mmCIF file of C-alpha atoms and ligand atoms in Angstrom:
data_model
loop_
_atom_site.group_PDB
_atom_site.id
_atom_site.type_symbol
_atom_site.label_atom_id
_atom_site.label_comp_id
_atom_site.label_asym_id
_atom_site.label_seq_id
_atom_site.Cartn_x
_atom_site.Cartn_y
_atom_site.Cartn_z
ATOM 1 C CA MET H 154 115.504 102.505 67.230
ATOM 2 C CA GLN H 155 112.246 102.385 68.656
ATOM 3 C CA ASN H 156 109.882 103.927 65.013
ATOM 4 C CA ASN H 157 107.938 105.911 67.131
ATOM 5 C CA SER H 158 110.445 108.210 68.948
ATOM 6 C CA ARG H 159 108.847 111.536 68.421
ATOM 7 C CA TRP H 160 111.459 113.986 67.094
ATOM 8 C CA HIS H 161 111.417 118.061 67.790
ATOM 9 C CA ILE H 162 114.024 119.307 66.107
ATOM 10 C CA LEU H 163 114.380 123.193 66.675
ATOM 11 C CA GLU H 164 116.537 125.803 65.364
ATOM 12 C CA ASN H 165 119.066 126.410 68.623
ATOM 13 C CA ALA H 166 119.422 124.900 72.390
ATOM 14 C CA ASP H 167 117.611 127.646 74.455
ATOM 15 C CA GLN H 168 114.621 127.117 71.963
ATOM 16 C CA VAL H 169 115.141 123.105 73.037
ATOM 17 C CA ALA H 170 114.688 124.017 75.880
ATOM 18 C CA GLN H 171 111.866 125.878 76.693
ATOM 19 C CA ALA H 172 110.324 123.108 74.307
ATOM 20 C CA ALA H 173 111.337 120.525 76.537
ATOM 21 C CA CYS H 174 110.204 122.950 79.510
ATOM 22 C CA ARG H 175 106.905 123.419 78.485
ATOM 23 C CA HIS H 176 106.479 119.412 78.680
ATOM 24 C CA ILE H 177 107.150 118.818 81.757
ATOM 25 C CA LEU H 178 104.959 121.094 83.157
ATOM 26 C CA GLU H 179 102.510 119.944 81.420
ATOM 27 C CA ALA H 180 102.901 116.524 82.514
ATOM 28 C CA ALA H 181 103.551 116.966 85.973
ATOM 29 C CA GLN H 182 99.492 119.190 85.614
ATOM 30 C CA GLN H 183 98.119 116.006 84.108
ATOM 31 C CA ALA H 184 100.447 113.180 86.671
ATOM 32 C CA ILE H 185 99.166 115.323 89.598
ATOM 33 C CA ALA H 186 95.401 115.231 88.075
ATOM 34 C CA GLU H 187 95.446 111.812 87.846
ATOM 35 C CA GLN H 188 97.664 110.593 90.812
ATOM 36 C CA GLY H 189 98.054 113.302 93.434
ATOM 37 C CA GLN H 190 101.736 113.641 92.381
ATOM 38 C CA PHE H 191 104.534 113.631 89.413
ATOM 39 C CA ARG H 192 107.752 111.403 89.611
ATOM 40 C CA LEU H 193 110.109 112.987 87.966
ATOM 41 C CA VAL H 194 113.629 111.263 86.714
ATOM 42 C CA LEU H 195 116.501 114.625 86.176
ATOM 43 C CA ALA H 196 119.260 114.238 84.100
ATOM 44 C CA GLY H 197 122.782 115.063 84.899
ATOM 45 C CA GLY H 198 125.076 116.672 82.504
ATOM 46 C CA SER H 199 125.407 120.063 81.374
ATOM 47 C CA THR H 200 122.378 121.181 78.895
ATOM 48 C CA PRO H 201 119.540 119.773 81.738
ATOM 49 C CA GLU H 202 120.780 123.558 83.250
ATOM 50 C CA LYS H 203 118.832 125.085 80.588
ATOM 51 C CA VAL H 204 115.565 122.827 81.726
ATOM 52 C CA TYR H 205 115.779 123.525 85.159
ATOM 53 C CA ARG H 206 117.221 127.176 85.486
ATOM 54 C CA LEU H 207 113.189 127.673 83.382
ATOM 55 C CA LEU H 208 111.409 125.343 85.602
ATOM 56 C CA ALA H 209 112.760 127.777 88.486
ATOM 57 C CA GLN H 210 110.936 130.387 87.033
ATOM 58 C CA ALA H 211 107.934 128.520 86.614
ATOM 59 C CA ASP H 212 104.782 128.081 88.580
ATOM 60 C CA ALA H 213 103.690 124.294 89.435
ATOM 61 C CA ASP H 214 102.395 122.228 92.247
ATOM 62 C CA TRP H 215 105.850 122.077 94.222
ATOM 63 C CA PRO H 216 104.889 120.014 97.027
ATOM 64 C CA ARG H 217 103.575 117.143 94.850
ATOM 65 C CA TRP H 218 106.639 116.896 92.938
ATOM 66 C CA TYR H 219 109.013 113.834 93.399
ATOM 67 C CA ILE H 220 112.643 114.329 92.568
ATOM 68 C CA TYR H 221 114.745 111.115 91.756
ATOM 69 C CA TYR H 222 118.368 111.407 89.710
ATOM 70 C CA GLY H 223 118.749 108.841 86.444
ATOM 71 C CA ASP H 224 122.469 108.848 87.709
ATOM 72 C CA GLU H 225 125.279 110.081 90.072
ATOM 73 C CA ARG H 226 128.781 110.625 89.876
ATOM 74 C CA CYS H 227 130.900 108.943 92.813
ATOM 75 C CA LEU H 228 131.634 112.455 94.626
ATOM 76 C CA PRO H 229 131.558 114.074 97.638
ATOM 77 C CA VAL H 230 128.335 115.869 98.196
ATOM 78 C CA ALA H 231 128.943 119.552 98.042
ATOM 79 C CA ASP H 232 131.414 118.851 94.740
ATOM 80 C CA LYS H 233 130.265 121.309 91.891
ATOM 81 C CA ASP H 234 130.349 118.098 89.602
ATOM 82 C CA ARG H 235 128.006 116.554 91.701
ATOM 83 C CA ASN H 236 124.651 116.138 89.271
ATOM 84 C CA SER H 237 123.013 117.111 92.211
ATOM 85 C CA PHE H 238 124.934 119.879 93.321
ATOM 86 C CA MET H 239 123.633 121.489 89.365
ATOM 87 C CA ALA H 240 120.599 120.349 89.813
ATOM 88 C CA THR H 241 119.830 121.158 93.618
ATOM 89 C CA GLN H 242 121.355 125.595 92.377
ATOM 90 C CA SER H 243 119.760 125.869 88.978
ATOM 91 C CA PHE H 244 116.451 124.477 89.885
ATOM 92 C CA LEU H 245 115.836 122.854 93.357
ATOM 93 C CA GLU H 246 116.952 125.534 95.627
ATOM 94 C CA LYS H 247 114.288 127.784 94.286
ATOM 95 C CA VAL H 248 111.015 126.193 93.765
ATOM 96 C CA ALA H 249 108.771 125.070 96.974
ATOM 97 C CA ILE H 250 109.569 121.210 96.331
ATOM 98 C CA PRO H 251 109.889 119.827 100.391
ATOM 99 C CA ASP H 252 113.583 118.378 101.057
ATOM 100 C CA ALA H 253 111.885 114.805 102.113
ATOM 101 C CA ASN H 254 110.535 114.564 97.700
ATOM 102 C CA ILE H 255 113.416 114.507 97.195
ATOM 103 C CA PHE H 256 115.893 111.131 97.109
ATOM 104 C CA THR H 257 119.720 112.187 95.993
ATOM 105 C CA ILE H 258 122.321 109.119 95.319
ATOM 106 C CA PRO H 259 123.936 108.142 97.934
ATOM 107 C CA ALA H 260 126.829 108.507 95.424
ATOM 108 C CA GLU H 261 129.629 109.694 98.141
ATOM 109 C CA GLN H 262 129.195 106.729 99.598
ATOM 110 C CA GLY H 263 130.947 104.767 97.079
ATOM 111 C CA PRO H 264 129.193 102.970 93.927
ATOM 112 C CA GLU H 265 128.285 99.762 95.169
ATOM 113 C CA LYS H 266 126.531 100.737 98.637
ATOM 114 C CA ALA H 267 125.061 103.243 96.630
ATOM 115 C CA ALA H 268 123.958 101.165 93.966
ATOM 116 C CA GLN H 269 122.155 99.292 96.669
ATOM 117 C CA ARG H 270 120.168 101.455 98.453
ATOM 118 C CA TYR H 271 118.850 103.552 95.468
ATOM 119 C CA GLN H 272 117.787 100.394 94.883
ATOM 120 C CA GLN H 273 115.474 100.215 97.118
ATOM 121 C CA THR H 274 114.617 104.057 96.646
ATOM 122 C CA ILE H 275 113.170 102.926 92.859
ATOM 123 C CA ALA H 276 111.542 100.273 93.741
ATOM 124 C CA ASP H 277 109.306 102.300 96.043
ATOM 125 C CA ALA H 278 108.997 104.784 92.702
ATOM 126 C CA LEU H 279 108.751 103.301 89.968
ATOM 127 C CA PRO H 280 106.403 103.332 87.564
ATOM 128 C CA PHE H 281 108.256 107.334 86.576
ATOM 129 C CA ASP H 282 105.658 109.400 85.070
ATOM 130 C CA LEU H 283 109.024 111.657 83.227
ATOM 131 C CA VAL H 284 112.447 110.743 82.774
ATOM 132 C CA LEU H 285 114.741 112.898 81.041
ATOM 133 C CA LEU H 286 118.043 112.052 80.231
ATOM 134 C CA GLY H 287 121.104 113.397 78.004
ATOM 135 C CA MET H 288 123.313 111.954 75.458
ATOM 136 C CA GLY H 289 127.154 111.853 75.261
ATOM 137 C CA GLU H 290 128.971 111.564 72.265
ATOM 138 C CA ASP H 291 129.311 108.081 72.447
ATOM 139 C CA GLY H 292 125.745 107.236 72.570
ATOM 140 C CA HIS H 293 125.790 106.446 76.675
ATOM 141 C CA THR H 294 122.850 108.051 78.875
ATOM 142 C CA ALA H 295 122.830 108.278 82.388
ATOM 143 C CA SER H 296 126.184 107.033 83.005
ATOM 144 C CA LEU H 297 124.789 103.779 81.056
ATOM 145 C CA PHE H 298 128.249 103.286 78.408
ATOM 146 C CA PRO H 299 128.793 101.559 75.727
ATOM 147 C CA GLY H 300 130.228 98.151 76.296
ATOM 148 C CA HIS H 301 129.383 98.381 80.227
ATOM 149 C CA GLN H 302 128.066 95.073 81.071
ATOM 150 C CA HIS H 303 125.684 94.816 84.396
ATOM 151 C CA PRO H 304 122.739 92.937 85.375
ATOM 152 C CA ASP H 305 119.587 93.305 83.621
ATOM 153 C CA GLN H 306 117.298 92.744 86.187
ATOM 154 C CA GLU H 307 119.329 95.586 88.502
ATOM 155 C CA LEU H 308 116.876 98.750 89.257
ATOM 156 C CA ALA H 309 120.553 100.570 90.124
ATOM 157 C CA HIS H 310 124.208 100.124 88.596
ATOM 158 C CA ALA H 311 127.334 100.362 90.338
ATOM 159 C CA VAL H 312 129.693 102.215 87.218
ATOM 160 C CA TYR H 313 133.316 101.157 87.200
ATOM 161 C CA ASN H 314 135.626 102.732 84.714
ATOM 162 C CA ALA H 315 133.614 105.297 83.094
ATOM 163 C CA PRO H 316 134.970 107.148 80.145
ATOM 164 C CA LYS H 317 133.606 110.471 81.176
ATOM 165 C CA PRO H 318 135.267 111.667 84.278
ATOM 166 C CA PRO H 319 134.792 110.417 86.961
ATOM 167 C CA PRO H 320 135.199 106.929 86.223
ATOM 168 C CA GLU H 321 132.870 105.806 89.616
ATOM 169 C CA ARG H 322 129.594 106.317 89.332
ATOM 170 C CA VAL H 323 125.719 104.910 90.022
ATOM 171 C CA SER H 324 123.056 104.565 87.043
ATOM 172 C CA LEU H 325 119.607 103.390 87.041
ATOM 173 C CA SER H 326 119.228 100.453 84.881
ATOM 174 C CA ALA H 327 117.761 100.524 81.078
ATOM 175 C CA LYS H 328 115.150 98.645 82.859
ATOM 176 C CA ALA H 329 114.235 101.681 85.595
ATOM 177 C CA LEU H 330 114.812 104.785 83.328
ATOM 178 C CA SER H 331 112.162 102.425 81.023
ATOM 179 C CA SER H 332 109.638 102.419 83.899
ATOM 180 C CA THR H 333 107.582 105.488 82.818
ATOM 181 C CA GLY H 334 104.928 106.968 81.578
ATOM 182 C CA GLN H 335 106.953 109.850 79.400
ATOM 183 C CA LEU H 336 110.663 109.878 78.274
ATOM 184 C CA ILE H 337 112.871 113.340 77.231
ATOM 185 C CA PHE H 338 116.014 113.475 75.492
ATOM 186 C CA LEU H 339 117.646 116.527 75.490
ATOM 187 C CA ILE H 340 120.005 116.761 72.429
ATOM 188 C CA THR H 341 122.343 119.731 71.878
ATOM 189 C CA GLY H 342 125.121 120.674 70.118
ATOM 190 C CA THR H 343 126.937 119.580 67.226
ATOM 191 C CA SER H 344 129.703 117.217 69.136
ATOM 192 C CA LYS H 345 126.661 114.926 69.497
ATOM 193 C CA GLN H 346 125.881 114.894 65.650
ATOM 194 C CA GLU H 347 127.662 111.475 65.442
ATOM 195 C CA ALA H 348 125.838 109.701 68.068
ATOM 196 C CA VAL H 349 122.344 110.476 66.576
ATOM 197 C CA LYS H 350 123.204 109.637 63.343
ATOM 198 C CA ASN H 351 124.477 105.809 64.674
ATOM 199 C CA TRP H 352 121.273 105.865 66.790
ATOM 200 C CA ARG H 353 118.914 106.371 63.699
ATOM 201 C CA LEU H 354 121.159 103.716 60.879
ATOM 202 C CA GLY H 355 120.437 101.222 64.448
ATOM 203 C CA GLN H 356 123.690 101.271 66.044
ATOM 204 C CA ASP H 357 123.573 99.032 69.494
ATOM 205 C CA LEU H 358 124.076 102.432 71.595
ATOM 206 C CA PRO H 359 122.819 102.816 75.462
ATOM 207 C CA VAL H 360 120.646 105.122 74.282
ATOM 208 C CA ALA H 361 118.810 102.682 72.153
ATOM 209 C CA ALA H 362 118.607 100.485 74.953
ATOM 210 C CA ILE H 363 116.049 102.961 76.998
ATOM 211 C CA VAL H 364 112.185 101.843 75.766
ATOM 212 C CA PRO H 365 109.393 103.075 77.420
ATOM 213 C CA GLU H 366 105.701 101.412 76.114
ATOM 214 C CA ASN H 367 105.379 105.159 74.875
ATOM 215 C CA PRO H 368 106.632 106.658 72.489
ATOM 216 C CA VAL H 369 110.058 109.005 73.686
ATOM 217 C CA ASP H 370 110.340 112.788 72.933
ATOM 218 C CA ILE H 371 113.529 113.870 72.107
ATOM 219 C CA TYR H 372 114.283 117.256 71.997
ATOM 220 C CA ILE H 373 117.512 118.483 69.366
ATOM 221 C CA ASP H 374 118.602 120.892 68.413
ATOM 222 C CA HIS H 375 119.747 122.050 64.497
ATOM 223 C CA ALA H 376 123.513 121.269 65.737
ATOM 224 C CA ALA H 377 123.034 117.677 67.076
ATOM 225 C CA TYR H 378 120.781 116.824 64.462
ATOM 226 C CA ASP H 379 121.949 117.470 60.767
ATOM 227 C CA SER H 380 124.990 115.842 59.291
HETATM 228 C C1 6PG O 638 126.631 112.743 83.487
HETATM 229 C C2 6PG O 638 125.594 112.456 82.024
HETATM 230 C C3 6PG O 638 125.700 112.264 81.502
HETATM 231 C C4 6PG O 638 125.243 113.299 80.572
HETATM 232 C C5 6PG O 638 125.851 113.014 79.310
HETATM 233 C C6 6PG O 638 125.900 114.321 78.116
HETATM 234 O O1 6PG O 638 126.747 112.203 84.808
HETATM 235 O O2 6PG O 638 127.316 113.235 82.652
HETATM 236 O O3 6PG O 638 124.589 111.904 83.199
HETATM 237 O O4 6PG O 638 124.891 111.099 81.083
HETATM 238 O O5 6PG O 638 123.691 113.359 80.970
HETATM 239 O O6 6PG O 638 127.266 112.763 79.275
HETATM 240 O O7 6PG O 638 126.415 115.402 78.791
HETATM 241 P P1 6PG O 638 125.966 116.733 78.143
HETATM 242 O O8 6PG O 638 124.821 117.554 78.831
HETATM 243 O O9 6PG O 638 127.258 117.785 79.254
HETATM 244 O O10 6PG O 638 126.506 116.838 76.845
#
């Protein structure tokens, strides 16, 4: 694992969310001041929801935010299990980010076609300003799962037989996720302890394949960190 990772070990999931929200807002201010826009990649799963709800209450220069997704589940557009459904309900529909600035993965079209289409979207966006990622109990991140092989040069992968339902997904590649000025991992809860321990021991997990030039910031609670 990168020795220049910055571990922010906090009391509980609420403190993790508050610290990550502050970090994201600061990164946005800096990016907008320097280049007039902020390109943010949202994480899926359930952990980020607390962060998104805090962002929805913040005051920011929303029209200059551009939103991408690290992965998406191949489900119908309005399916409540889509990552875009949670991000929209908890955050995006509550702030004035223009719809044209939100780049949802067309995962309802199936893994292959959606990955091809999103590949171009990502190519036009790189490098990101900040990437948000979670981590699964097996050390997966986005929809990059242990033991799955993908062409290194792809920016977006079609994912089949994912061990975490649904089986078909689209994921940004490690290469695309690493092409960012800043990267935050959000990790909470005792269920992540084993994967965190193995990551720290240097195990070759998907989370360890995300290696931006700059240090990554890992916001983690004691429940996930202490083992
Ligand atoms: C997904 C996510 C996935 C998630 C981790 C952690 O589609 O499920 O992209 O990578 O971030 O599995 O999920 P939790 O935050 O729910 O623990």
